[in-house]
Short mmCIF file of C-alpha atoms in Angstrom, two decimals:
data_model
loop_
_atom_site.label_atom_id
_atom_site.label_comp_id
_atom_site.label_asym_id
_atom_site.label_seq_id
_atom_site.Cartn_x
_atom_site.Cartn_y
_atom_site.Cartn_z
CA UNK A 1 71.84 214.40 227.88
CA UNK A 2 71.67 218.31 227.26
CA UNK A 3 74.18 219.95 225.04
CA UNK A 4 76.02 221.27 227.82
CA UNK A 5 76.41 218.34 229.72
CA UNK A 6 77.33 216.52 226.26
CA UNK A 7 79.87 219.14 225.89
CA UNK A 8 81.58 218.80 229.18
CA UNK A 9 81.76 215.22 228.78
CA UNK A 10 83.53 215.06 225.53
CA UNK A 11 86.20 217.71 226.87
CA UNK A 12 87.07 215.55 229.90
CA UNK A 13 87.49 212.45 227.52
CA UNK A 14 89.59 214.47 225.06
CA UNK A 15 91.21 216.66 227.58
CA UNK A 16 94.58 217.78 226.46
CA UNK A 17 94.31 216.73 222.59
CA UNK A 18 92.09 219.91 221.84
CA UNK A 19 89.24 218.00 220.57
CA UNK A 20 85.99 218.43 222.14
CA UNK A 21 82.26 219.11 221.27
CA UNK A 22 81.43 219.96 217.87
CA UNK A 23 79.10 218.80 215.15
CA UNK A 24 81.06 220.07 212.22
CA UNK A 25 82.86 217.65 210.05
CA UNK A 26 86.43 217.41 210.41
CA UNK A 27 88.51 217.49 206.70
CA UNK A 28 89.58 214.35 206.77
CA UNK A 29 93.04 215.35 206.13
CA UNK A 30 96.15 214.10 208.14
CA UNK A 31 99.40 216.03 208.44
CA UNK A 32 102.51 214.14 207.26
CA UNK A 33 104.36 211.27 209.84
CA UNK A 34 105.98 213.15 212.29
CA UNK A 35 104.73 216.72 211.93
CA UNK A 36 103.61 218.07 215.31
CA UNK A 37 99.77 218.94 215.93
CA UNK A 38 99.88 221.34 218.12
CA UNK A 39 96.46 221.61 219.17
CA UNK A 40 96.75 218.00 220.06
CA UNK A 41 99.83 218.33 222.32
CA UNK A 42 100.09 221.74 223.33
CA UNK A 43 98.06 222.02 227.39
CA UNK A 44 98.12 224.75 229.79
CA UNK A 45 100.02 222.01 232.12
CA UNK A 46 102.67 221.53 229.38
CA UNK A 47 103.02 225.11 228.87
CA UNK A 48 103.26 225.79 232.38
CA UNK A 49 105.79 228.43 233.79
CA UNK A 50 106.08 229.24 237.43
CA UNK A 51 107.88 232.35 236.59
CA UNK A 52 105.19 234.11 234.81
CA UNK A 53 102.63 233.60 237.86
CA UNK A 54 102.17 237.22 238.13
CA UNK A 55 101.96 237.90 234.95
CA UNK A 56 98.98 235.47 234.36
CA UNK A 57 97.22 237.02 237.66
CA UNK A 58 97.33 240.50 235.81
CA UNK A 59 96.08 238.67 232.58
CA UNK A 60 93.09 237.54 234.81
CA UNK A 61 92.29 240.78 235.75
CA UNK A 62 92.34 242.32 232.64
CA UNK A 63 89.60 239.89 231.56
CA UNK A 64 87.72 240.07 234.47
CA UNK A 65 87.54 244.32 233.74
CA UNK A 66 86.33 243.42 230.49
CA UNK A 67 83.60 240.55 231.09
CA UNK A 68 85.95 237.97 228.81
CA UNK A 69 84.72 234.38 229.16
CA UNK A 70 87.97 233.00 227.58
CA UNK A 71 91.02 233.93 225.90
CA UNK A 72 94.47 232.80 224.75
CA UNK A 73 97.56 234.36 224.71
CA UNK A 74 100.93 233.31 222.86
CA UNK A 75 104.48 234.60 222.95
CA UNK A 76 107.07 233.71 220.54
CA UNK A 77 110.67 234.81 220.42
CA UNK A 78 112.89 234.53 217.67
CA UNK A 79 110.19 231.99 215.88
CA UNK A 80 110.58 229.74 218.82
CA UNK A 81 107.00 229.49 220.83
CA UNK A 82 108.05 230.23 224.51
CA UNK A 83 104.49 230.86 225.86
CA UNK A 84 101.06 229.47 225.15
CA UNK A 85 98.24 229.80 227.62
CA UNK A 86 94.20 229.63 227.58
CA UNK A 87 92.37 231.77 229.92
CA UNK A 88 88.98 231.28 231.63
CA UNK A 89 86.39 229.20 229.91
CA UNK A 90 85.99 227.32 226.43
CA UNK A 91 82.26 226.94 227.10
CA UNK A 92 80.50 226.36 230.32
CA UNK A 93 82.55 224.09 232.47
CA UNK A 94 85.63 223.64 230.22
CA UNK A 95 88.93 225.35 230.72
CA UNK A 96 90.37 226.88 227.81
CA UNK A 97 93.22 225.28 226.25
CA UNK A 98 95.86 227.03 224.38
CA UNK A 99 94.81 224.41 221.36
CA UNK A 100 91.38 225.44 221.11
CA UNK A 101 90.16 227.12 217.87
CA UNK A 102 88.64 230.42 217.76
CA UNK A 103 87.09 233.13 215.23
CA UNK A 104 90.19 234.95 214.19
CA UNK A 105 87.73 237.92 212.22
CA UNK A 106 89.96 240.54 210.38
CA UNK A 107 93.37 238.43 211.12
CA UNK A 108 92.28 236.53 208.44
CA UNK A 109 93.24 239.04 205.85
CA UNK A 110 96.45 238.47 206.73
CA UNK A 111 96.27 234.71 205.95
CA UNK A 112 94.76 235.95 202.46
CA UNK A 113 97.61 237.92 201.78
CA UNK A 114 99.83 235.52 202.19
CA UNK A 115 98.12 233.40 199.72
CA UNK A 116 98.05 236.54 197.20
CA UNK A 117 101.82 236.71 197.77
CA UNK A 118 102.76 233.26 197.23
CA UNK A 119 100.56 233.10 194.01
CA UNK A 120 102.93 236.22 193.21
CA UNK A 121 105.86 234.09 193.98
CA UNK A 122 105.13 231.08 191.54
CA UNK A 123 104.53 233.78 188.90
CA UNK A 124 100.93 233.48 188.45
CA UNK A 125 99.93 236.85 189.15
CA UNK A 126 101.58 240.80 190.07
CA UNK A 127 100.40 242.94 192.30
CA UNK A 128 100.09 245.77 189.56
CA UNK A 129 97.64 243.25 187.64
CA UNK A 130 94.49 244.99 186.92
CA UNK A 131 91.97 242.41 188.08
CA UNK A 132 88.99 243.54 185.87
CA UNK A 133 91.08 244.09 182.71
CA UNK A 134 90.04 242.32 179.70
CA UNK A 135 92.63 239.65 180.34
CA UNK A 136 91.97 240.09 184.29
CA UNK A 137 91.46 237.31 186.53
CA UNK A 138 88.07 238.50 187.01
CA UNK A 139 87.42 239.58 184.09
CA UNK A 140 84.02 237.21 183.93
CA UNK A 141 82.36 240.42 186.15
CA UNK A 142 82.91 242.98 183.11
CA UNK A 143 79.08 242.50 182.18
CA UNK A 144 77.87 244.26 185.29
CA UNK A 145 80.74 247.26 185.63
CA UNK A 146 79.12 250.49 184.54
CA UNK A 147 82.16 252.67 186.26
CA UNK A 148 84.99 252.41 184.30
CA UNK A 149 87.13 253.19 187.00
CA UNK A 150 86.93 249.36 188.26
CA UNK A 151 89.04 248.50 185.16
CA UNK A 152 91.89 250.33 187.00
CA UNK A 153 91.73 248.52 190.36
CA UNK A 154 95.30 246.50 190.85
CA UNK A 155 95.65 243.43 193.17
CA UNK A 156 97.67 245.85 195.22
CA UNK A 157 94.83 248.12 195.78
CA UNK A 158 92.17 245.05 197.08
CA UNK A 159 95.40 244.19 199.71
CA UNK A 160 95.67 247.85 200.73
CA UNK A 161 92.49 248.95 200.74
CA UNK A 162 92.58 251.60 198.40
CA UNK A 163 90.55 250.23 195.48
CA UNK A 164 87.56 253.10 195.67
CA UNK A 165 85.49 251.08 198.14
CA UNK A 166 83.75 252.94 201.16
CA UNK A 167 81.17 251.62 203.72
CA UNK A 168 77.89 253.88 203.53
CA UNK A 169 75.52 253.16 206.02
CA UNK A 170 76.12 249.33 206.14
CA UNK A 171 78.98 247.07 205.16
CA UNK A 172 77.03 244.64 202.25
CA UNK A 173 78.71 241.85 204.08
CA UNK A 174 77.16 242.56 207.55
CA UNK A 175 73.89 243.39 206.45
CA UNK A 176 72.65 240.63 205.00
CA UNK A 177 69.01 240.93 205.25
CA UNK A 178 69.08 244.25 203.74
CA UNK A 179 70.97 242.52 201.22
CA UNK A 180 68.55 239.92 200.46
CA UNK A 181 65.80 242.57 200.35
CA UNK A 182 67.63 244.70 198.20
CA UNK A 183 68.69 241.66 195.61
CA UNK A 184 65.42 240.27 195.81
CA UNK A 185 66.25 236.83 197.22
CA UNK A 186 64.91 234.73 199.31
CA UNK A 187 68.50 233.00 200.56
CA UNK A 188 71.34 234.87 201.91
CA UNK A 189 73.46 236.02 198.98
CA UNK A 190 76.85 234.02 198.10
CA UNK A 191 79.85 235.85 197.01
CA UNK A 192 79.19 236.27 193.62
CA UNK A 193 75.70 238.19 194.38
CA UNK A 194 77.74 240.25 196.59
CA UNK A 195 80.28 241.09 194.09
CA UNK A 196 77.81 241.82 191.52
CA UNK A 197 75.88 244.33 193.53
CA UNK A 198 78.90 246.01 194.68
CA UNK A 199 80.17 246.16 190.77
CA UNK A 200 76.71 247.73 189.91
CA UNK A 201 77.71 250.80 192.06
CA UNK A 202 80.01 253.44 191.34
CA UNK A 203 83.17 253.73 193.09
CA UNK A 204 83.70 256.36 195.72
CA UNK A 205 87.10 257.56 194.60
CA UNK A 206 89.53 256.44 191.94
CA UNK A 207 91.69 253.35 192.92
CA UNK A 208 94.77 254.88 194.63
CA UNK A 209 93.98 257.84 195.29
CA UNK A 210 92.70 257.24 198.68
CA UNK A 211 92.70 254.46 201.60
CA UNK A 212 89.34 253.15 203.02
CA UNK A 213 88.68 249.73 205.38
CA UNK A 214 86.95 247.22 202.84
CA UNK A 215 86.01 244.00 203.34
CA UNK A 216 84.87 243.89 199.97
CA UNK A 217 88.17 244.13 198.57
CA UNK A 218 89.34 240.78 200.41
CA UNK A 219 86.19 239.37 199.11
CA UNK A 220 87.62 239.79 195.91
CA UNK A 221 90.77 238.56 196.87
CA UNK A 222 89.10 235.09 197.87
CA UNK A 223 87.58 235.11 194.38
CA UNK A 224 90.96 235.81 192.87
CA UNK A 225 92.35 232.76 194.59
CA UNK A 226 89.85 230.47 193.49
CA UNK A 227 90.04 231.47 190.13
CA UNK A 228 94.10 230.94 189.80
CA UNK A 229 94.14 228.11 192.32
CA UNK A 230 91.72 225.98 190.65
CA UNK A 231 90.27 224.83 193.90
CA UNK A 232 87.86 226.70 196.67
CA UNK A 233 89.58 229.25 198.64
CA UNK A 234 89.69 227.42 202.05
CA UNK A 235 91.06 224.31 200.40
CA UNK A 236 93.58 226.10 198.64
CA UNK A 237 94.58 228.20 201.31
CA UNK A 238 95.18 225.25 203.49
CA UNK A 239 97.03 223.16 200.94
CA UNK A 240 99.20 226.11 199.70
CA UNK A 241 99.45 228.16 202.84
CA UNK A 242 98.32 226.89 206.11
CA UNK A 243 99.64 223.24 205.97
CA UNK A 244 103.30 224.04 204.74
CA UNK A 245 103.39 226.51 207.94
CA UNK A 246 102.63 223.43 209.96
CA UNK A 247 98.85 224.65 210.71
CA UNK A 248 96.90 221.69 210.22
CA UNK A 249 93.28 222.70 211.95
CA UNK A 250 91.89 225.63 210.32
CA UNK A 251 88.84 226.15 208.58
CA UNK A 252 86.47 228.59 207.56
CA UNK A 253 83.86 229.76 210.33
CA UNK A 254 80.23 228.43 210.44
CA UNK A 255 77.33 230.50 211.57
CA UNK A 256 75.83 228.32 214.63
CA UNK A 257 76.56 226.80 217.60
CA UNK A 258 75.68 223.48 216.68
CA UNK A 259 77.84 223.81 213.77
CA UNK A 260 80.93 224.45 215.69
CA UNK A 261 84.10 222.27 214.65
CA UNK A 262 85.96 219.83 216.95
CA UNK A 263 87.79 221.82 219.24
CA UNK A 264 86.14 224.90 218.71
CA UNK A 265 85.04 227.18 221.58
CA UNK A 266 81.54 228.96 222.64
CA UNK A 267 81.30 232.49 221.44
CA UNK A 268 79.79 235.31 223.51
CA UNK A 269 78.41 238.81 222.69
CA UNK A 270 79.49 241.52 225.29
CA UNK A 271 77.34 241.64 228.54
CA UNK A 272 73.89 243.21 228.32
CA UNK A 273 73.75 242.46 224.51
CA UNK A 274 70.27 241.59 223.57
CA UNK A 275 68.91 238.98 220.97
CA UNK A 276 68.92 240.25 217.30
CA UNK A 277 67.43 239.09 214.26
CA UNK A 278 69.18 236.52 212.40
CA UNK A 279 70.51 236.79 209.36
CA UNK A 280 68.68 234.28 207.43
CA UNK A 281 65.44 235.22 209.04
CA UNK A 282 64.99 231.99 211.40
CA UNK A 283 64.33 234.77 214.42
CA UNK A 284 65.99 235.97 217.36
CA UNK A 285 69.19 234.89 217.78
CA UNK A 286 72.52 235.64 220.09
CA UNK A 287 73.98 238.40 218.01
CA UNK A 288 77.44 235.95 217.59
CA UNK A 289 75.38 232.66 216.54
CA UNK A 290 73.50 234.30 213.56
CA UNK A 291 73.15 238.02 214.06
CA UNK A 292 75.53 238.13 210.87
CA UNK A 293 76.48 235.77 208.25
CA UNK A 294 80.11 235.00 209.29
CA UNK A 295 80.67 232.08 206.40
CA UNK A 296 79.96 234.79 203.97
CA UNK A 297 83.37 236.59 204.98
CA UNK A 298 85.69 234.12 203.59
CA UNK A 299 88.89 235.52 203.16
CA UNK A 300 88.10 238.85 204.75
CA UNK A 301 87.23 237.44 207.74
CA UNK A 302 86.23 233.72 208.12
CA UNK A 303 89.01 231.65 209.72
CA UNK A 304 88.92 229.83 212.63
CA UNK A 305 92.14 228.31 214.08
CA UNK A 306 94.01 228.14 217.35
CA UNK A 307 96.44 230.86 218.98
CA UNK A 308 99.71 228.43 218.64
CA UNK A 309 98.71 227.90 215.13
CA UNK A 310 98.39 231.16 214.18
CA UNK A 311 101.63 231.72 215.79
CA UNK A 312 102.89 229.37 213.86
CA UNK A 313 101.65 230.81 210.57
CA UNK A 314 103.13 234.39 211.60
CA UNK A 315 106.81 232.74 211.66
CA UNK A 316 106.21 231.35 208.46
CA UNK A 317 105.96 234.89 206.84
CA UNK A 318 108.44 236.80 208.98
CA UNK A 319 111.72 236.67 206.93
CA UNK A 320 113.36 235.04 210.43
CA UNK A 321 115.52 232.18 209.24
CA UNK A 322 114.59 229.79 212.54
CA UNK A 323 111.00 228.85 210.46
CA UNK A 324 111.41 228.09 207.20
CA UNK A 325 109.23 230.63 205.41
CA UNK A 326 106.43 229.80 202.97
CA UNK A 327 107.14 233.17 200.94
CA UNK A 328 110.02 234.28 199.23
CA UNK A 329 112.66 237.10 201.09
CA UNK A 330 111.25 239.56 198.50
CA UNK A 331 107.45 239.06 199.37
CA UNK A 332 107.97 239.34 203.25
CA UNK A 333 109.61 242.50 202.64
CA UNK A 334 106.73 243.90 200.35
CA UNK A 335 104.05 242.88 203.10
CA UNK A 336 106.25 244.16 206.05
CA UNK A 337 107.20 247.53 203.88
CA UNK A 338 106.66 250.41 206.06
CA UNK A 339 103.47 252.08 206.00
CA UNK A 340 102.22 255.78 207.36
CA UNK A 341 99.30 256.35 209.75
CA UNK A 342 96.61 256.80 206.80
CA UNK A 343 98.09 254.12 204.61
CA UNK A 344 97.66 249.87 205.10
CA UNK A 345 99.97 247.35 204.38
CA UNK A 346 99.82 243.88 202.59
CA UNK A 347 97.60 242.08 204.66
CA UNK A 348 99.09 243.80 208.11
CA UNK A 349 97.07 246.83 209.27
CA UNK A 350 100.28 248.63 209.46
CA UNK A 351 104.22 248.03 209.72
CA UNK A 352 105.41 251.23 211.64
CA UNK A 353 108.71 252.74 211.34
CA UNK A 354 109.40 251.47 214.81
CA UNK A 355 109.31 248.14 213.61
CA UNK A 356 105.96 247.07 215.22
CA UNK A 357 103.85 245.02 212.79
CA UNK A 358 100.18 245.13 213.67
CA UNK A 359 97.17 243.01 212.91
CA UNK A 360 93.78 243.34 214.02
CA UNK A 361 90.50 241.48 214.26
CA UNK A 362 86.82 242.03 215.77
CA UNK A 363 83.70 240.32 215.30
CA UNK A 364 80.85 240.70 218.23
CA UNK A 365 82.30 236.96 219.21
CA UNK A 366 86.04 237.68 219.42
CA UNK A 367 88.96 240.13 219.30
CA UNK A 368 92.07 239.34 218.04
CA UNK A 369 95.36 241.01 217.93
CA UNK A 370 98.98 240.13 216.77
CA UNK A 371 101.82 242.45 217.79
CA UNK A 372 105.06 241.58 216.28
CA UNK A 373 108.34 243.28 217.56
CA UNK A 374 111.35 244.22 216.61
CA UNK A 375 113.34 242.39 219.21
CA UNK A 376 111.90 239.23 217.63
CA UNK A 377 108.97 238.79 220.16
CA UNK A 378 105.29 238.42 218.64
CA UNK A 379 102.26 238.47 220.94
CA UNK A 380 98.96 237.05 220.17
CA UNK A 381 95.61 237.43 222.12
CA UNK A 382 92.66 235.87 220.87
CA UNK A 383 88.89 236.23 222.89
CA UNK A 384 85.67 234.20 222.96
CA UNK A 385 84.30 237.08 223.86
CA UNK A 386 83.34 240.54 221.94
CA UNK A 387 83.16 243.97 223.85
CA UNK A 388 81.27 246.88 223.82
CA UNK A 389 84.31 248.77 222.47
CA UNK A 390 84.43 246.95 219.43
CA UNK A 391 87.43 247.32 217.05
CA UNK A 392 88.59 249.87 219.57
CA UNK A 393 89.52 246.92 222.29
CA UNK A 394 92.68 245.95 220.35
CA UNK A 395 94.01 249.54 221.91
CA UNK A 396 93.56 248.56 225.41
CA UNK A 397 95.24 245.18 224.66
CA UNK A 398 97.87 246.54 222.63
CA UNK A 399 98.53 248.68 226.03
CA UNK A 400 98.59 245.63 227.89
CA UNK A 401 100.84 244.05 226.08
CA UNK A 402 103.48 246.98 226.55
CA UNK A 403 102.76 246.89 230.54
CA UNK A 404 103.61 242.86 230.19
CA UNK A 405 106.49 243.02 227.98
CA UNK A 406 108.33 245.61 230.21
CA UNK A 407 107.57 243.56 233.27
CA UNK A 408 107.75 239.85 232.21
CA UNK A 409 109.92 239.50 229.06
CA UNK A 410 113.00 238.75 230.47
CA UNK A 411 111.08 235.87 232.76
CA UNK A 412 110.22 234.01 229.53
CA UNK A 413 111.37 230.80 229.68
CA UNK A 414 113.96 229.77 227.16
CA UNK A 415 112.27 226.80 225.03
CA UNK A 416 110.51 226.08 221.82
CA UNK A 417 106.63 224.82 221.97
CA UNK A 418 106.58 224.48 218.20
CA UNK A 419 108.59 221.15 219.11
CA UNK A 420 105.69 219.81 220.96
CA UNK A 421 106.39 217.86 224.46
#
């Protein structure tokens, strides 16, 4: 039986419960009795809304315009999930369902930031702690530091992309083969090697004096969480952030199609994308399956999850009372403090003065956007397809959200799909 046929057969057997295909192992974790496993209960049929048929036609037209193979949209209102729908295909011949899981790219930074804020709530760190100080959480790296400005980097600097890192030529986390050559190693570098390579280099500006987007900063935050949590980043975040928020099917991404998790979609680069050399030297591959080492991103961009569970997570860090928050009111206020156009938030890209919170994520295989509006609505859209516009594509999704909200917000059904069927 071909892999495509096997995938379809598995999907047919498991339709409606979000489990199909995938050779990746399940964690073995079982949610507490009575918990609603959103990925297993939410289906297009359950979530249908006759009032939104015209909106769905506009979404399909948008997807066709951009060559998107599959996508999912969720909408919450006042922490109630009022809409959840998959569009297009999860894999060849398999319709997208809302409970299927996808790479969310840099939306992962919001998850990591929530973990850091939880550690602050627990009294285990302060955002103003200097991470490379003699008593700092990452003091073990002091032996390779030559630029003494590193000793001034705080947790807050890492969260706000103001630690002094810039990307010149290529982001080391997206240039694995180049890094292997620079480091003189035959295997893809792990987190420790990447961090030590960076720390041997001078900073590009004094911490806190500028703001430049940095995946390296969030890789360091991943290490902070592991050091203070005493477990792997993935395990600690699941146990302390995501599962308490009601998200039970979240994982760190794998690189190749055959490694996908149960319920994980197939990814697609944009139309016309040619094969590239694999990050690990195994030969030519599709860019979204081995062009970059996705597993190395970890807390900077490595999570896979469903859009409904992502919506549930956001509802757990928004300060509203309808869903119990996993963070203190003070921590939520810090994360959502208003930022200007050149300053990043704590996990959010920005929190504008008009009350809109934004978080984006982009890979060659996906685009993800969260928009949280001051009227209590949150719109989340994630694709299984990259576009030629790269990170700029989310601007077009933002425009789509604005148009759809104006036309259809009043037609959203009054219900709460977080409670299941």
